Tab-separated table of C-alpha atoms and ligand atoms in Angstrom:
chain	number	residue	atom	x	y	z
A	22	MET	CA	112.002	76.147	103.607
A	23	CYS	CA	108.918	78.364	102.191
A	24	ARG	CA	107.427	75.220	101.069
A	25	HIS	CA	106.884	76.430	97.180
A	26	GLY	CA	110.655	76.622	97.057
A	27	LYS	CA	113.024	74.029	95.796
A	28	GLY	CA	116.913	73.181	96.169
A	29	HIS	CA	119.369	73.942	98.770
A	30	ILE	CA	120.932	77.075	100.140
A	31	TYR	CA	123.902	75.701	98.777
A	32	GLU	CA	122.745	75.255	95.357
A	33	TYR	CA	121.401	78.563	95.262
A	34	VAL	CA	125.086	79.973	95.877
A	35	GLU	CA	126.844	77.751	93.428
A	36	THR	CA	125.176	79.110	90.773
A	37	ALA	CA	125.663	82.616	91.543
A	38	ILE	CA	129.307	81.888	91.659
A	39	GLU	CA	128.674	80.221	87.976
A	40	ARG	CA	126.936	83.318	87.021
A	41	GLY	CA	129.285	85.479	88.064
A	42	LEU	CA	127.965	87.875	90.646
A	43	ASP	CA	130.186	88.591	93.429
A	44	GLU	CA	127.264	88.574	96.163
A	45	ILE	CA	123.718	87.495	96.520
A	46	GLY	CA	121.780	88.010	99.519
A	47	PHE	CA	119.180	85.299	100.854
A	48	ALA	CA	115.465	86.586	101.714
A	49	GLU	CA	113.066	84.032	103.092
A	50	HIS	CA	110.055	84.800	103.583
A	51	ILE	CA	109.070	85.426	107.148
A	52	PRO	CA	107.669	83.045	109.043
A	53	ILE	CA	104.195	84.044	110.970
A	54	PRO	CA	102.708	82.299	114.074
A	55	GLY	CA	99.089	82.189	113.438
A	56	LEU	CA	98.580	83.027	109.494
A	57	HIS	CA	96.858	79.934	107.567
A	58	ASP	CA	99.855	80.007	104.452
A	59	PRO	CA	100.762	76.415	104.390
A	60	ASP	CA	102.537	76.224	101.586
A	61	GLY	CA	104.166	79.624	101.886
A	62	ARG	CA	106.192	79.705	104.119
A	63	MET	CA	108.791	78.231	107.083
A	64	LEU	CA	107.370	77.584	110.466
A	65	ILE	CA	108.978	79.804	112.996
A	66	GLY	CA	110.329	76.274	115.092
A	67	GLU	CA	112.413	76.368	111.878
A	68	PHE	CA	113.958	79.785	111.288
A	69	PRO	CA	116.851	78.768	113.292
A	70	ILE	CA	118.121	76.039	110.493
A	71	TYR	CA	117.716	78.521	108.701
A	72	LEU	CA	120.179	81.325	110.463
A	73	GLN	CA	122.418	78.997	110.936
A	74	GLU	CA	122.458	77.538	106.773
A	75	ILE	CA	123.760	81.096	106.409
A	76	ARG	CA	126.018	80.724	108.653
A	77	ASP	CA	127.430	77.895	107.287
A	78	ALA	CA	127.585	79.354	103.589
A	79	GLN	CA	129.149	82.314	104.528
A	80	LYS	CA	132.082	80.154	105.791
A	81	LYS	CA	131.718	77.136	103.569
A	82	TYR	CA	132.562	79.930	99.955
A	83	SER	CA	134.878	82.027	100.186
A	84	GLU	CA	134.413	83.591	96.386
A	85	ILE	CA	131.139	85.133	96.774
A	86	THR	CA	129.591	87.941	99.665
A	87	ILE	CA	126.303	85.735	101.227
A	88	ARG	CA	124.124	88.325	103.395
A	89	LEU	CA	120.858	87.472	105.883
A	90	GLY	CA	118.038	89.087	104.305
A	91	ILE	CA	114.572	88.492	104.833
A	92	GLU	CA	111.326	89.035	102.758
A	93	ALA	CA	108.835	90.516	105.113
A	94	ASP	CA	104.983	90.988	104.572
A	95	PHE	CA	102.855	93.086	105.133
A	96	ILE	CA	99.908	92.364	106.945
A	97	PRO	CA	98.093	95.430	109.391
A	98	ARG	CA	97.413	92.913	111.810
A	99	TYR	CA	100.731	90.925	112.080
A	100	LEU	CA	102.478	94.765	112.013
A	101	ASP	CA	103.799	93.784	116.058
A	102	PHE	CA	104.486	90.659	115.344
A	103	VAL	CA	106.893	91.398	112.428
A	104	ALA	CA	108.435	94.503	114.084
A	105	LYS	CA	109.543	92.524	116.925
A	106	PHE	CA	111.066	89.951	114.622
A	107	LEU	CA	112.927	92.150	112.423
A	108	SER	CA	114.404	93.138	115.484
A	109	GLU	CA	115.723	90.840	117.033
A	110	TYR	CA	118.169	89.139	114.210
A	111	PRO	CA	121.139	90.903	112.278
A	112	PHE	CA	119.535	91.229	108.538
A	113	ASP	CA	121.788	92.689	106.369
A	114	PHE	CA	118.927	93.330	104.876
A	115	VAL	CA	114.886	93.091	104.753
A	116	ILE	CA	112.776	93.012	101.867
A	117	GLY	CA	108.782	94.196	102.766
A	118	SER	CA	106.180	92.916	100.313
A	119	VAL	CA	102.591	92.722	100.447
A	120	HIS	CA	100.907	89.349	99.233
A	121	PHE	CA	97.756	89.991	101.519
A	122	ILE	CA	94.226	92.223	100.777
A	123	ASP	CA	92.645	91.064	104.200
A	124	ASP	CA	92.819	87.410	103.839
A	125	TRP	CA	93.338	86.789	99.732
A	126	ASP	CA	96.864	86.066	98.743
A	127	PHE	CA	96.344	87.343	95.377
A	128	SER	CA	100.140	86.557	94.105
A	129	HIS	CA	99.160	82.181	95.010
A	130	PRO	CA	97.778	80.532	91.262
A	131	ASP	CA	94.962	78.869	94.110
A	132	PHE	CA	93.518	82.039	94.395
A	133	ILE	CA	93.248	83.638	90.698
A	134	GLU	CA	89.147	83.307	90.356
A	135	LYS	CA	89.131	86.318	93.747
A	136	TYR	CA	91.063	89.215	90.859
A	137	HIS	CA	87.051	88.694	89.340
A	138	THR	CA	85.184	88.492	92.868
A	139	PHE	CA	87.072	91.767	94.167
A	140	GLY	CA	87.436	93.506	91.128
A	141	ILE	CA	90.832	93.823	88.965
A	142	ASP	CA	90.808	97.638	89.310
A	143	GLU	CA	89.618	97.537	93.298
A	144	THR	CA	93.020	94.628	93.740
A	145	TYR	CA	95.396	97.416	92.079
A	146	LYS	CA	94.138	100.254	94.473
A	147	ALA	CA	93.809	98.030	97.734
A	148	TYR	CA	97.048	96.800	96.892
A	149	TYR	CA	98.976	100.104	95.765
A	150	ASN	CA	97.353	101.647	99.122
A	151	LEU	CA	98.593	98.924	101.719
A	152	LEU	CA	102.100	99.287	99.290
A	153	ALA	CA	102.257	102.741	100.541
A	154	GLU	CA	101.481	102.149	104.853
A	155	ALA	CA	104.601	99.537	104.255
A	156	ALA	CA	106.757	101.847	103.291
A	157	ALA	CA	105.596	103.965	105.425
A	158	THR	CA	106.213	101.735	108.563
A	159	GLY	CA	109.646	102.306	108.172
A	160	LEU	CA	110.822	98.635	108.739
A	161	PHE	CA	112.109	97.936	105.606
A	162	ASP	CA	115.127	98.338	103.458
A	163	VAL	CA	113.608	97.452	100.226
A	164	ILE	CA	110.049	97.446	98.503
A	165	GLY	CA	109.558	94.124	96.647
A	166	HIS	CA	108.078	93.657	93.875
A	167	PHE	CA	106.558	96.759	93.240
A	168	ASP	CA	103.740	96.275	90.813
A	169	GLN	CA	102.995	92.553	91.517
A	170	PRO	CA	99.048	92.186	91.132
A	171	LYS	CA	100.185	92.009	87.560
A	172	LYS	CA	101.530	89.052	88.057
A	173	PHE	CA	98.946	86.697	86.394
A	174	GLY	CA	98.339	89.130	83.292
A	175	HIS	CA	95.678	90.982	84.873
A	176	GLN	CA	95.447	94.411	83.690
A	177	PRO	CA	94.014	97.458	85.368
A	178	THR	CA	91.341	99.036	83.232
A	179	THR	CA	91.459	102.437	85.349
A	180	ASP	CA	94.194	105.205	85.375
A	181	LEU	CA	96.008	104.221	88.899
A	182	THR	CA	98.285	107.171	88.244
A	183	SER	CA	97.771	108.424	91.908
A	184	GLU	CA	97.937	105.738	93.417
A	185	ILE	CA	100.943	104.528	92.400
A	186	GLU	CA	102.320	108.308	92.413
A	187	ASN	CA	101.366	108.252	96.651
A	188	ALA	CA	103.368	105.302	97.231
A	189	LEU	CA	106.809	106.075	95.551
A	190	LEU	CA	106.935	109.132	97.291
A	191	ILE	CA	106.710	107.389	100.623
A	192	ILE	CA	108.950	105.200	99.364
A	193	HIS	CA	111.340	108.059	98.328
A	194	GLU	CA	110.097	110.097	102.121
A	195	LYS	CA	111.331	107.087	103.891
A	196	ASN	CA	115.039	106.416	101.467
A	197	LEU	CA	114.024	103.014	101.182
A	198	VAL	CA	114.964	101.274	97.366
A	199	LEU	CA	113.066	99.618	94.891
A	200	ASP	CA	113.087	95.954	94.120
A	201	VAL	CA	114.446	94.883	90.013
A	202	ASN	CA	112.844	91.864	90.948
A	203	THR	CA	112.994	89.906	87.379
A	204	ALA	CA	110.675	87.188	88.646
A	205	GLY	CA	107.698	88.546	86.354
A	206	ILE	CA	109.830	87.276	83.442
A	207	ARG	CA	108.865	83.531	84.440
A	208	LYS	CA	105.072	84.696	85.631
A	209	PRO	CA	101.981	85.345	82.814
A	210	VAL	CA	103.075	88.865	82.774
A	211	GLY	CA	106.211	88.382	81.538
A	212	GLU	CA	107.876	91.436	83.099
A	213	ILE	CA	109.987	92.475	85.241
A	214	TYR	CA	108.668	94.094	88.463
A	215	PRO	CA	107.730	97.143	88.512
A	216	SER	CA	107.009	97.846	85.055
A	217	GLU	CA	109.354	100.374	82.842
A	218	ASP	CA	107.350	103.567	83.019
A	219	ILE	CA	107.368	103.239	87.049
A	220	LEU	CA	110.741	103.028	86.701
A	221	ARG	CA	111.151	106.058	85.201
A	222	ARG	CA	108.938	107.807	87.521
A	223	ALA	CA	111.052	106.544	91.045
A	224	HIS	CA	114.750	107.380	88.688
A	225	GLU	CA	113.371	110.852	88.257
A	226	LEU	CA	112.289	110.821	92.110
A	227	GLY	CA	115.753	108.952	92.520
A	228	ILE	CA	114.373	106.410	94.122
A	229	PRO	CA	117.378	103.852	94.481
A	230	VAL	CA	116.840	99.687	93.138
A	231	ILE	CA	118.665	97.135	94.256
A	232	LEU	CA	118.166	93.546	90.986
A	233	GLY	CA	116.288	90.187	92.695
A	234	SER	CA	115.276	87.330	91.075
A	235	ASP	CA	112.881	86.196	93.689
A	236	ALA	CA	114.460	82.562	92.857
A	237	HIS	CA	112.389	79.414	94.077
A	238	ARG	CA	114.877	77.619	92.035
A	239	PRO	CA	118.565	77.275	92.479
A	240	GLU	CA	118.254	77.726	88.270
A	241	ASP	CA	116.721	81.318	88.616
A	242	VAL	CA	119.141	83.274	90.596
A	243	GLY	CA	120.261	86.016	88.413
A	244	SER	CA	117.197	85.070	85.611
A	245	HIS	CA	117.330	87.449	83.309
A	246	PHE	CA	119.324	90.089	85.285
A	247	SER	CA	121.733	91.431	81.667
A	248	GLU	CA	117.839	92.177	80.330
A	249	ALA	CA	117.105	94.511	84.058
A	250	ARG	CA	120.641	95.918	83.909
A	251	GLU	CA	119.669	97.087	80.418
A	252	MET	CA	116.439	98.233	81.283
A	253	LEU	CA	117.716	99.863	84.073
A	254	LEU	CA	120.615	101.643	81.862
A	255	LYS	CA	118.560	102.844	79.412
A	256	ILE	CA	116.017	105.011	82.024
A	257	GLY	CA	119.336	106.356	83.121
A	258	TYR	CA	120.402	104.294	86.541
A	259	GLU	CA	123.556	104.377	86.781
A	260	ARG	CA	124.274	102.718	89.817
A	261	GLN	CA	122.632	99.582	91.872
A	262	CYS	CA	122.405	99.215	95.702
A	263	ALA	CA	123.599	96.188	98.030
A	264	PHE	CA	122.712	95.740	101.279
A	265	ARG	CA	125.308	94.698	104.918
A	266	ASN	CA	123.625	95.156	108.588
A	267	ARG	CA	121.052	97.001	106.776
A	268	GLU	CA	122.773	100.033	105.297
A	269	ARG	CA	122.732	100.554	101.769
A	270	MET	CA	125.722	100.309	99.363
A	271	LEU	CA	126.099	101.301	95.566
A	272	PHE	CA	128.088	100.054	92.706
A	273	PRO	CA	127.855	100.747	89.590
A	274	ILE	CA	125.574	98.763	86.760
A	275	GLU	CA	127.756	97.370	84.133
B	6	FE	FE1	106.932	88.042	97.398
């Protein structure tokens, strides 16, 4: 429903069943009235359709657990709107993500040149500062695609250890979960978000993880999960999370 995704909810669920998943959570992009983002999200008037389609899918498929989630952008000027919106619906989980630095959607392929005018290192720094702020709000359960500025292959030339550490410490302090997101494998960078180094530090801090494929097409559901599980087990993670009514549940990674 976000205008840059394909397929019906049922097709995603059926792919999840075929691939042997016990559970699937949907996390549409949150509608934000007033934000200029024509191919980024549904209109607010379409939100009830999303709710209904998830409910219908929950009734139709008894062989898999289906959770209602949302991916909520952290954009400081829309924070009050987002907070109110999140409080109004019975989400199972909320992913907090940063896609915007001011008005720039750095995750959008049409605006890649801006990495060079803004500066790659400055992009990362501004991004991690926003991510830390997002985590500090306490509005979210999961922090999405932690190192997303790497999406198109832009690598920082400066040491970002302190920015990354600061964001991870706040994630830990606020008891949030990290999204281990395989979509990065399908992007130019070709690797999972977050990187193995960041995940190692998250593991040392005791930050839990949840697997996400960030699927925007049915065939992406659960893609590269075996790679993600392998990496997590190698790092020392033994458990992964799922959510119900915004409460965390832990399951073995196998
Ligand atoms: Fe996202």
